[in-house]
Amino acid sequence: MVNKPQSSRRAAGVPPVAPAGGARRRRSRGRPRAGHSENVREALLEAARELFLRYGFRAVSSRQVAAAAGANVAMIRYYFGGKEGLYREMLESILAPLRSRIDAMVAREVEVDLGGLIAGVTRTWAANPWMVGLVLREVLPPDGPLRPMFLKEVAGRLAPLVESLVRDEIERGRLRSDLDPELIVLSMVSLAAFPFLAYQLTSRLFGVRLDEAFAEQLAGHIREVLYHGLAPRAGHTEERRQSR
Amino acid sequence: MVNKPQSSRRAAGVPPVAPAGGARRRRSRGRPRAGHSENVREALLEAARELFLRYGFRAVSSRQVAAAAGANVAMIRYYFGGKEGLYREMLESILAPLRSRIDAMVAREVEVDLGGLIAGVTRTWAANPWMVGLVLREVLPPDGPLRPMFLKEVAGRLAPLVESLVRDEIERGRLRSDLDPELIVLSMVSLAAFPFLAYQLTSRLFGVRLDEAFAEQLAGHIREVLYHGLAPRAGHTEERRQSR
């Protein structure tokens, strides 16, 4: 899906890049005229979203982003201080909704339950197909440019939150107390992340799809496996044996 | 761990590269003399293992491999037909044991059970730390040079094998019949692969380690989650409630 930026952008709720018309081309050199600056700034952000999310931070030059936005490359330094600043701001606008959801959960302003969290994670992957390539390319490698930010802002805040939810559930007798809470969280993350992270393989081998229907199906399956396990319950086994 | 090739190679059971002594340097130009050809061939394979596994196929040139082996770069074409042939043969020697294990399982020459398979997978990751970088860099990206081979030879053969094992277990009443067998396999793969695949994050957040003790601990945890789930069994819950 990283090869289909148009549909990815639609699925991510990102507005399509406005066609580079003559008007924008004519004002593409020098400092933007008053009143148009927001347009240039937005066009640069949209082109950055399109190109960085598709090809990665390192593979895309400032010049390419500027060209796609129909703007002069100097405008990137003018508005964002450089390529890195543009990339950071582009990500910021994309990750803002995710971050505020995490904030609300950490502050316990919203009701959080583990099943709902799992469904939320699978839905997020399915609704934002560009995330697959981004995480694979920019977060997981040892030198991934997004790794420190992702660790600090996303994973590093979500993991302790989920672990405290798990501990609460153990305390209340709703989860087994003989398992390591940290490994329980790791298992939850594994079940909800791997299918999408390894999408290039899992779509072929297991029919994983980046759509809402699959996200719901997978979330339901994960809840079943986590809460009830794969072993048949005693009563069910008996019934099946008797019916043969 | 991809930054520590020495320890990775030890853990992978790869013999250390012989120090490039004067003797090898002296015969590094032109066609190898009779009797020495096996040495040059082996030195090239070892250097290839060292450099390709550490930096990836694309990042390493034939010239660099030859230099590390103390051999003339022409020897790569002579023995392996080129850089790609050398890479393929290096991987072949590394993946041969894995492939013959899969062969034996597909032919059902060895007893296969799901718990044993999970333990085998976690042990394989822990014993071969270089695999993490290799899969992340060369298998998962859309244009990963190893993706077609990995799909065909490894994942594409293991997944149907495991699915048929799961179907057998359902048939025998040892696994629930109301879950999708394909999603069961996906969940097993997720639980045993994600912790290592996302090692750069999971080592920080969940204490994942590439050693045998952690591999056993994780395999045991996965078996518990898969077979019994996280919910306390009715009897256990009652006991806990009464003891309060």
PDB file of N, CA and C in Angstrom, chain A residues 157-231:
ATOM      1  N   ARG A 157       4.919   5.957  26.167  1.00  0.00           N
ATOM      2  CA  ARG A 157       3.824   6.398  27.034  1.00  0.00           C
ATOM      3  C   ARG A 157       2.680   5.394  27.027  1.00  0.00           C
ATOM      4  N   LEU A 158       2.472   4.743  25.869  1.00  0.00           N
ATOM      5  CA  LEU A 158       1.385   3.768  25.792  1.00  0.00           C
ATOM      6  C   LEU A 158       1.689   2.506  26.605  1.00  0.00           C
ATOM      7  N   ALA A 159       2.940   2.024  26.516  1.00  0.00           N
ATOM      8  CA  ALA A 159       3.270   0.753  27.173  1.00  0.00           C
ATOM      9  C   ALA A 159       3.028   0.798  28.688  1.00  0.00           C
ATOM     10  N   PRO A 160       3.531   1.825  29.397  1.00  0.00           N
ATOM     11  CA  PRO A 160       3.268   1.864  30.847  1.00  0.00           C
ATOM     12  C   PRO A 160       1.772   2.032  31.162  1.00  0.00           C
ATOM     13  N   LEU A 161       1.055   2.782  30.310  1.00  0.00           N
ATOM     14  CA  LEU A 161      -0.394   2.930  30.498  1.00  0.00           C
ATOM     15  C   LEU A 161      -1.082   1.570  30.433  1.00  0.00           C
ATOM     16  N   VAL A 162      -0.763   0.812  29.380  1.00  0.00           N
ATOM     17  CA  VAL A 162      -1.396  -0.501  29.224  1.00  0.00           C
ATOM     18  C   VAL A 162      -0.981  -1.415  30.366  1.00  0.00           C
ATOM     19  N   GLU A 163       0.297  -1.326  30.764  1.00  0.00           N
ATOM     20  CA  GLU A 163       0.738  -2.184  31.865  1.00  0.00           C
ATOM     21  C   GLU A 163      -0.017  -1.868  33.145  1.00  0.00           C
ATOM     22  N   SER A 164      -0.293  -0.599  33.388  1.00  0.00           N
ATOM     23  CA  SER A 164      -1.029  -0.276  34.614  1.00  0.00           C
ATOM     24  C   SER A 164      -2.484  -0.750  34.507  1.00  0.00           C
ATOM     25  N   LEU A 165      -3.051  -0.697  33.288  1.00  0.00           N
ATOM     26  CA  LEU A 165      -4.394  -1.263  33.098  1.00  0.00           C
ATOM     27  C   LEU A 165      -4.395  -2.762  33.381  1.00  0.00           C
ATOM     28  N   VAL A 166      -3.347  -3.455  32.887  1.00  0.00           N
ATOM     29  CA  VAL A 166      -3.251  -4.899  33.100  1.00  0.00           C
ATOM     30  C   VAL A 166      -3.138  -5.199  34.599  1.00  0.00           C
ATOM     31  N   ARG A 167      -2.305  -4.428  35.288  1.00  0.00           N
ATOM     32  CA  ARG A 167      -2.145  -4.655  36.730  1.00  0.00           C
ATOM     33  C   ARG A 167      -3.463  -4.435  37.480  1.00  0.00           C
ATOM     34  N   ASP A 168      -4.210  -3.405  37.065  1.00  0.00           N
ATOM     35  CA  ASP A 168      -5.525  -3.166  37.662  1.00  0.00           C
ATOM     36  C   ASP A 168      -6.435  -4.389  37.477  1.00  0.00           C
ATOM     37  N   GLU A 169      -6.432  -4.904  36.242  1.00  0.00           N
ATOM     38  CA  GLU A 169      -7.298  -6.044  35.933  1.00  0.00           C
ATOM     39  C   GLU A 169      -6.893  -7.293  36.719  1.00  0.00           C
ATOM     40  N   ILE A 170      -5.584  -7.466  36.904  1.00  0.00           N
ATOM     41  CA  ILE A 170      -5.105  -8.598  37.712  1.00  0.00           C
ATOM     42  C   ILE A 170      -5.576  -8.417  39.149  1.00  0.00           C
ATOM     43  N   GLU A 171      -5.413  -7.200  39.640  1.00  0.00           N
ATOM     44  CA  GLU A 171      -5.816  -6.857  41.005  1.00  0.00           C
ATOM     45  C   GLU A 171      -7.300  -7.159  41.239  1.00  0.00           C
ATOM     46  N   ARG A 172      -8.103  -6.847  40.240  1.00  0.00           N
ATOM     47  CA  ARG A 172      -9.546  -7.065  40.351  1.00  0.00           C
ATOM     48  C   ARG A 172      -9.954  -8.509  40.077  1.00  0.00           C
ATOM     49  N   GLY A 173      -8.984  -9.372  39.795  1.00  0.00           N
ATOM     50  CA  GLY A 173      -9.304 -10.776  39.550  1.00  0.00           C
ATOM     51  C   GLY A 173      -9.865 -11.029  38.162  1.00  0.00           C
ATOM     52  N   ARG A 174      -9.717 -10.066  37.257  1.00  0.00           N
ATOM     53  CA  ARG A 174     -10.236 -10.266  35.908  1.00  0.00           C
ATOM     54  C   ARG A 174      -9.188 -10.820  34.949  1.00  0.00           C
ATOM     55  N   LEU A 175      -7.922 -10.776  35.362  1.00  0.00           N
ATOM     56  CA  LEU A 175      -6.854 -11.406  34.574  1.00  0.00           C
ATOM     57  C   LEU A 175      -6.056 -12.300  35.516  1.00  0.00           C
ATOM     58  N   ARG A 176      -5.459 -13.342  34.946  1.00  0.00           N
ATOM     59  CA  ARG A 176      -4.662 -14.280  35.738  1.00  0.00           C
ATOM     60  C   ARG A 176      -3.515 -13.558  36.436  1.00  0.00           C
ATOM     61  N   SER A 177      -3.248 -13.965  37.657  1.00  0.00           N
ATOM     62  CA  SER A 177      -2.190 -13.297  38.414  1.00  0.00           C
ATOM     63  C   SER A 177      -0.859 -14.032  38.294  1.00  0.00           C
ATOM     64  N   ASP A 178      -0.860 -15.181  37.617  1.00  0.00           N
ATOM     65  CA  ASP A 178       0.386 -15.961  37.550  1.00  0.00           C
ATOM     66  C   ASP A 178       1.208 -15.667  36.293  1.00  0.00           C
ATOM     67  N   LEU A 179       0.803 -14.655  35.524  1.00  0.00           N
ATOM     68  CA  LEU A 179       1.587 -14.296  34.336  1.00  0.00           C
ATOM     69  C   LEU A 179       2.245 -12.936  34.550  1.00  0.00           C
ATOM     70  N   ASP A 180       3.382 -12.728  33.887  1.00  0.00           N
ATOM     71  CA  ASP A 180       4.125 -11.472  34.001  1.00  0.00           C
ATOM     72  C   ASP A 180       3.359 -10.348  33.281  1.00  0.00           C
ATOM     73  N   PRO A 181       2.956  -9.296  34.010  1.00  0.00           N
ATOM     74  CA  PRO A 181       2.175  -8.217  33.366  1.00  0.00           C
ATOM     75  C   PRO A 181       2.913  -7.582  32.189  1.00  0.00           C
ATOM     76  N   GLU A 182       4.220  -7.468  32.286  1.00  0.00           N
ATOM     77  CA  GLU A 182       4.993  -6.873  31.194  1.00  0.00           C
ATOM     78  C   GLU A 182       4.906  -7.741  29.928  1.00  0.00           C
ATOM     79  N   LEU A 183       4.990  -9.061  30.117  1.00  0.00           N
ATOM     80  CA  LEU A 183       4.882  -9.958  28.957  1.00  0.00           C
ATOM     81  C   LEU A 183       3.453  -9.992  28.419  1.00  0.00           C
ATOM     82  N   ILE A 184       2.467  -9.785  29.287  1.00  0.00           N
ATOM     83  CA  ILE A 184       1.081  -9.691  28.802  1.00  0.00           C
ATOM     84  C   ILE A 184       0.954  -8.500  27.853  1.00  0.00           C
ATOM     85  N   VAL A 185       1.511  -7.357  28.247  1.00  0.00           N
ATOM     86  CA  VAL A 185       1.441  -6.178  27.380  1.00  0.00           C
ATOM     87  C   VAL A 185       2.191  -6.438  26.077  1.00  0.00           C
ATOM     88  N   LEU A 186       3.374  -7.038  26.182  1.00  0.00           N
ATOM     89  CA  LEU A 186       4.146  -7.356  24.972  1.00  0.00           C
ATOM     90  C   LEU A 186       3.327  -8.242  24.032  1.00  0.00           C
ATOM     91  N   SER A 187       2.619  -9.209  24.596  1.00  0.00           N
ATOM     92  CA  SER A 187       1.803 -10.103  23.755  1.00  0.00           C
ATOM     93  C   SER A 187       0.669  -9.342  23.080  1.00  0.00           C
ATOM     94  N   MET A 188       0.047  -8.431  23.826  1.00  0.00           N
ATOM     95  CA  MET A 188      -1.030  -7.632  23.225  1.00  0.00           C
ATOM     96  C   MET A 188      -0.508  -6.801  22.064  1.00  0.00           C
ATOM     97  N   VAL A 189       0.639  -6.134  22.298  1.00  0.00           N
ATOM     98  CA  VAL A 189       1.233  -5.310  21.244  1.00  0.00           C
ATOM     99  C   VAL A 189       1.592  -6.187  20.046  1.00  0.00           C
ATOM    100  N   SER A 190       2.178  -7.352  20.311  1.00  0.00           N
ATOM    101  CA  SER A 190       2.566  -8.255  19.227  1.00  0.00           C
ATOM    102  C   SER A 190       1.367  -8.625  18.367  1.00  0.00           C
ATOM    103  N   LEU A 191       0.281  -9.008  19.018  1.00  0.00           N
ATOM    104  CA  LEU A 191      -0.902  -9.470  18.282  1.00  0.00           C
ATOM    105  C   LEU A 191      -1.510  -8.362  17.431  1.00  0.00           C
ATOM    106  N   ALA A 192      -1.448  -7.125  17.927  1.00  0.00           N
ATOM    107  CA  ALA A 192      -2.111  -6.025  17.223  1.00  0.00           C
ATOM    108  C   ALA A 192      -1.177  -5.284  16.277  1.00  0.00           C
ATOM    109  N   ALA A 193       0.142  -5.516  16.398  1.00  0.00           N
ATOM    110  CA  ALA A 193       1.079  -4.761  15.547  1.00  0.00           C
ATOM    111  C   ALA A 193       1.679  -5.600  14.427  1.00  0.00           C
ATOM    112  N   PHE A 194       2.087  -6.826  14.739  1.00  0.00           N
ATOM    113  CA  PHE A 194       2.798  -7.617  13.737  1.00  0.00           C
ATOM    114  C   PHE A 194       2.053  -7.791  12.421  1.00  0.00           C
ATOM    115  N   PRO A 195       0.738  -8.114  12.460  1.00  0.00           N
ATOM    116  CA  PRO A 195       0.041  -8.339  11.182  1.00  0.00           C
ATOM    117  C   PRO A 195       0.192  -7.174  10.217  1.00  0.00           C
ATOM    118  N   PHE A 196       0.220  -5.946  10.738  1.00  0.00           N
ATOM    119  CA  PHE A 196       0.325  -4.771   9.876  1.00  0.00           C
ATOM    120  C   PHE A 196       1.782  -4.419   9.584  1.00  0.00           C
ATOM    121  N   LEU A 197       2.624  -4.561  10.599  1.00  0.00           N
ATOM    122  CA  LEU A 197       4.036  -4.236  10.432  1.00  0.00           C
ATOM    123  C   LEU A 197       4.664  -5.101   9.349  1.00  0.00           C
ATOM    124  N   ALA A 198       4.301  -6.366   9.330  1.00  0.00           N
ATOM    125  CA  ALA A 198       4.849  -7.291   8.323  1.00  0.00           C
ATOM    126  C   ALA A 198       3.859  -7.440   7.173  1.00  0.00           C
ATOM    127  N   TYR A 199       3.177  -6.348   6.853  1.00  0.00           N
ATOM    128  CA  TYR A 199       2.075  -6.394   5.886  1.00  0.00           C
ATOM    129  C   TYR A 199       2.464  -7.016   4.551  1.00  0.00           C
ATOM    130  N   GLN A 200       3.708  -6.746   4.124  1.00  0.00           N
ATOM    131  CA  GLN A 200       4.153  -7.272   2.834  1.00  0.00           C
ATOM    132  C   GLN A 200       4.112  -8.798   2.820  1.00  0.00           C
ATOM    133  N   LEU A 201       4.272  -9.419   3.982  1.00  0.00           N
ATOM    134  CA  LEU A 201       4.179 -10.876   4.055  1.00  0.00           C
ATOM    135  C   LEU A 201       2.789 -11.319   4.466  1.00  0.00           C
ATOM    136  N   THR A 202       2.232 -10.669   5.490  1.00  0.00           N
ATOM    137  CA  THR A 202       0.986 -11.181   6.063  1.00  0.00           C
ATOM    138  C   THR A 202      -0.209 -10.985   5.126  1.00  0.00           C
ATOM    139  N   SER A 203      -0.130  -9.987   4.240  1.00  0.00           N
ATOM    140  CA  SER A 203      -1.246  -9.828   3.303  1.00  0.00           C
ATOM    141  C   SER A 203      -1.275 -11.014   2.340  1.00  0.00           C
ATOM    142  N   ARG A 204      -0.099 -11.504   1.963  1.00  0.00           N
ATOM    143  CA  ARG A 204      -0.026 -12.651   1.072  1.00  0.00           C
ATOM    144  C   ARG A 204      -0.384 -13.949   1.782  1.00  0.00           C
ATOM    145  N   LEU A 205       0.150 -14.106   2.995  1.00  0.00           N
ATOM    146  CA  LEU A 205       0.052 -15.405   3.658  1.00  0.00           C
ATOM    147  C   LEU A 205      -1.217 -15.561   4.488  1.00  0.00           C
ATOM    148  N   PHE A 206      -1.714 -14.464   5.044  1.00  0.00           N
ATOM    149  CA  PHE A 206      -2.836 -14.598   5.979  1.00  0.00           C
ATOM    150  C   PHE A 206      -4.021 -13.717   5.608  1.00  0.00           C
ATOM    151  N   GLY A 207      -3.975 -13.118   4.429  1.00  0.00           N
ATOM    152  CA  GLY A 207      -5.107 -12.300   4.000  1.00  0.00           C
ATOM    153  C   GLY A 207      -5.322 -11.036   4.824  1.00  0.00           C
ATOM    154  N   VAL A 208      -4.237 -10.536   5.464  1.00  0.00           N
ATOM    155  CA  VAL A 208      -4.371  -9.273   6.216  1.00  0.00           C
ATOM    156  C   VAL A 208      -4.716  -8.152   5.236  1.00  0.00           C
ATOM    157  N   ARG A 209      -5.677  -7.319   5.607  1.00  0.00           N
ATOM    158  CA  ARG A 209      -6.048  -6.195   4.744  1.00  0.00           C
ATOM    159  C   ARG A 209      -6.058  -4.910   5.568  1.00  0.00           C
ATOM    160  N   LEU A 210      -5.781  -3.807   4.888  1.00  0.00           N
ATOM    161  CA  LEU A 210      -5.799  -2.513   5.569  1.00  0.00           C
ATOM    162  C   LEU A 210      -7.167  -1.886   5.410  1.00  0.00           C
ATOM    163  N   ASP A 211      -8.190  -2.585   5.910  1.00  0.00           N
ATOM    164  CA  ASP A 211      -9.523  -1.994   5.879  1.00  0.00           C
ATOM    165  C   ASP A 211     -10.248  -2.267   7.192  1.00  0.00           C
ATOM    166  N   GLU A 212     -11.348  -1.542   7.363  1.00  0.00           N
ATOM    167  CA  GLU A 212     -12.047  -1.555   8.640  1.00  0.00           C
ATOM    168  C   GLU A 212     -12.592  -2.943   8.989  1.00  0.00           C
ATOM    169  N   ALA A 213     -13.114  -3.630   7.966  1.00  0.00           N
ATOM    170  CA  ALA A 213     -13.700  -4.946   8.224  1.00  0.00           C
ATOM    171  C   ALA A 213     -12.643  -5.898   8.792  1.00  0.00           C
ATOM    172  N   PHE A 214     -11.452  -5.890   8.171  1.00  0.00           N
ATOM    173  CA  PHE A 214     -10.408  -6.773   8.683  1.00  0.00           C
ATOM    174  C   PHE A 214      -9.969  -6.349  10.083  1.00  0.00           C
ATOM    175  N   ALA A 215      -9.844  -5.033  10.298  1.00  0.00           N
ATOM    176  CA  ALA A 215      -9.439  -4.534  11.617  1.00  0.00           C
ATOM    177  C   ALA A 215     -10.378  -5.046  12.711  1.00  0.00           C
ATOM    178  N   GLU A 216     -11.694  -5.004  12.431  1.00  0.00           N
ATOM    179  CA  GLU A 216     -12.677  -5.479  13.419  1.00  0.00           C
ATOM    180  C   GLU A 216     -12.543  -6.983  13.647  1.00  0.00           C
ATOM    181  N   GLN A 217     -12.395  -7.704  12.520  1.00  0.00           N
ATOM    182  CA  GLN A 217     -12.284  -9.160  12.610  1.00  0.00           C
ATOM    183  C   GLN A 217     -11.054  -9.557  13.436  1.00  0.00           C
ATOM    184  N   LEU A 218      -9.929  -8.908  13.141  1.00  0.00           N
ATOM    185  CA  LEU A 218      -8.694  -9.226  13.863  1.00  0.00           C
ATOM    186  C   LEU A 218      -8.825  -8.858  15.346  1.00  0.00           C
ATOM    187  N   ALA A 219      -9.395  -7.685  15.628  1.00  0.00           N
ATOM    188  CA  ALA A 219      -9.536  -7.262  17.028  1.00  0.00           C
ATOM    189  C   ALA A 219     -10.395  -8.270  17.798  1.00  0.00           C
ATOM    190  N   GLY A 220     -11.469  -8.737  17.174  1.00  0.00           N
ATOM    191  CA  GLY A 220     -12.331  -9.729  17.822  1.00  0.00           C
ATOM    192  C   GLY A 220     -11.576 -11.024  18.093  1.00  0.00           C
ATOM    193  N   HIS A 221     -10.802 -11.444  17.096  1.00  0.00           N
ATOM    194  CA  HIS A 221     -10.012 -12.666  17.249  1.00  0.00           C
ATOM    195  C   HIS A 221      -9.005 -12.525  18.392  1.00  0.00           C
ATOM    196  N   ILE A 222      -8.306 -11.388  18.414  1.00  0.00           N
ATOM    197  CA  ILE A 222      -7.298 -11.166  19.453  1.00  0.00           C
ATOM    198  C   ILE A 222      -7.936 -11.194  20.843  1.00  0.00           C
ATOM    199  N   ARG A 223      -9.101 -10.531  20.971  1.00  0.00           N
ATOM    200  CA  ARG A 223      -9.790 -10.551  22.278  1.00  0.00           C
ATOM    201  C   ARG A 223     -10.127 -11.975  22.688  1.00  0.00           C
ATOM    202  N   GLU A 224     -10.625 -12.766  21.756  1.00  0.00           N
ATOM    203  CA  GLU A 224     -10.963 -14.164  22.063  1.00  0.00           C
ATOM    204  C   GLU A 224      -9.737 -14.933  22.539  1.00  0.00           C
ATOM    205  N   VAL A 225      -8.636 -14.813  21.761  1.00  0.00           N
ATOM    206  CA  VAL A 225      -7.416 -15.546  22.097  1.00  0.00           C
ATOM    207  C   VAL A 225      -6.901 -15.101  23.454  1.00  0.00           C
ATOM    208  N   LEU A 226      -6.855 -13.783  23.664  1.00  0.00           N
ATOM    209  CA  LEU A 226      -6.295 -13.280  24.915  1.00  0.00           C
ATOM    210  C   LEU A 226      -7.151 -13.676  26.106  1.00  0.00           C
ATOM    211  N   TYR A 227      -8.442 -13.503  25.980  1.00  0.00           N
ATOM    212  CA  TYR A 227      -9.271 -13.728  27.165  1.00  0.00           C
ATOM    213  C   TYR A 227      -9.601 -15.187  27.396  1.00  0.00           C
ATOM    214  N   HIS A 228      -9.776 -15.944  26.323  1.00  0.00           N
ATOM    215  CA  HIS A 228     -10.233 -17.312  26.531  1.00  0.00           C
ATOM    216  C   HIS A 228      -9.247 -18.365  26.068  1.00  0.00           C
ATOM    217  N   GLY A 229      -8.227 -17.972  25.297  1.00  0.00           N
ATOM    218  CA  GLY A 229      -7.255 -18.961  24.843  1.00  0.00           C
ATOM    219  C   GLY A 229      -7.809 -19.852  23.747  1.00  0.00           C
ATOM    220  N   LEU A 230      -6.938 -20.716  23.254  1.00  0.00           N
ATOM    221  CA  LEU A 230      -7.314 -21.557  22.116  1.00  0.00           C
ATOM    222  C   LEU A 230      -7.884 -22.900  22.547  1.00  0.00           C
ATOM    223  N   ALA A 231      -7.637 -23.272  23.799  1.00  0.00           N
ATOM    224  CA  ALA A 231      -8.095 -24.588  24.239  1.00  0.00           C
ATOM    225  C   ALA A 231      -9.608 -24.574  24.409  1.00  0.00           C
TER     226      ALA A 231
END
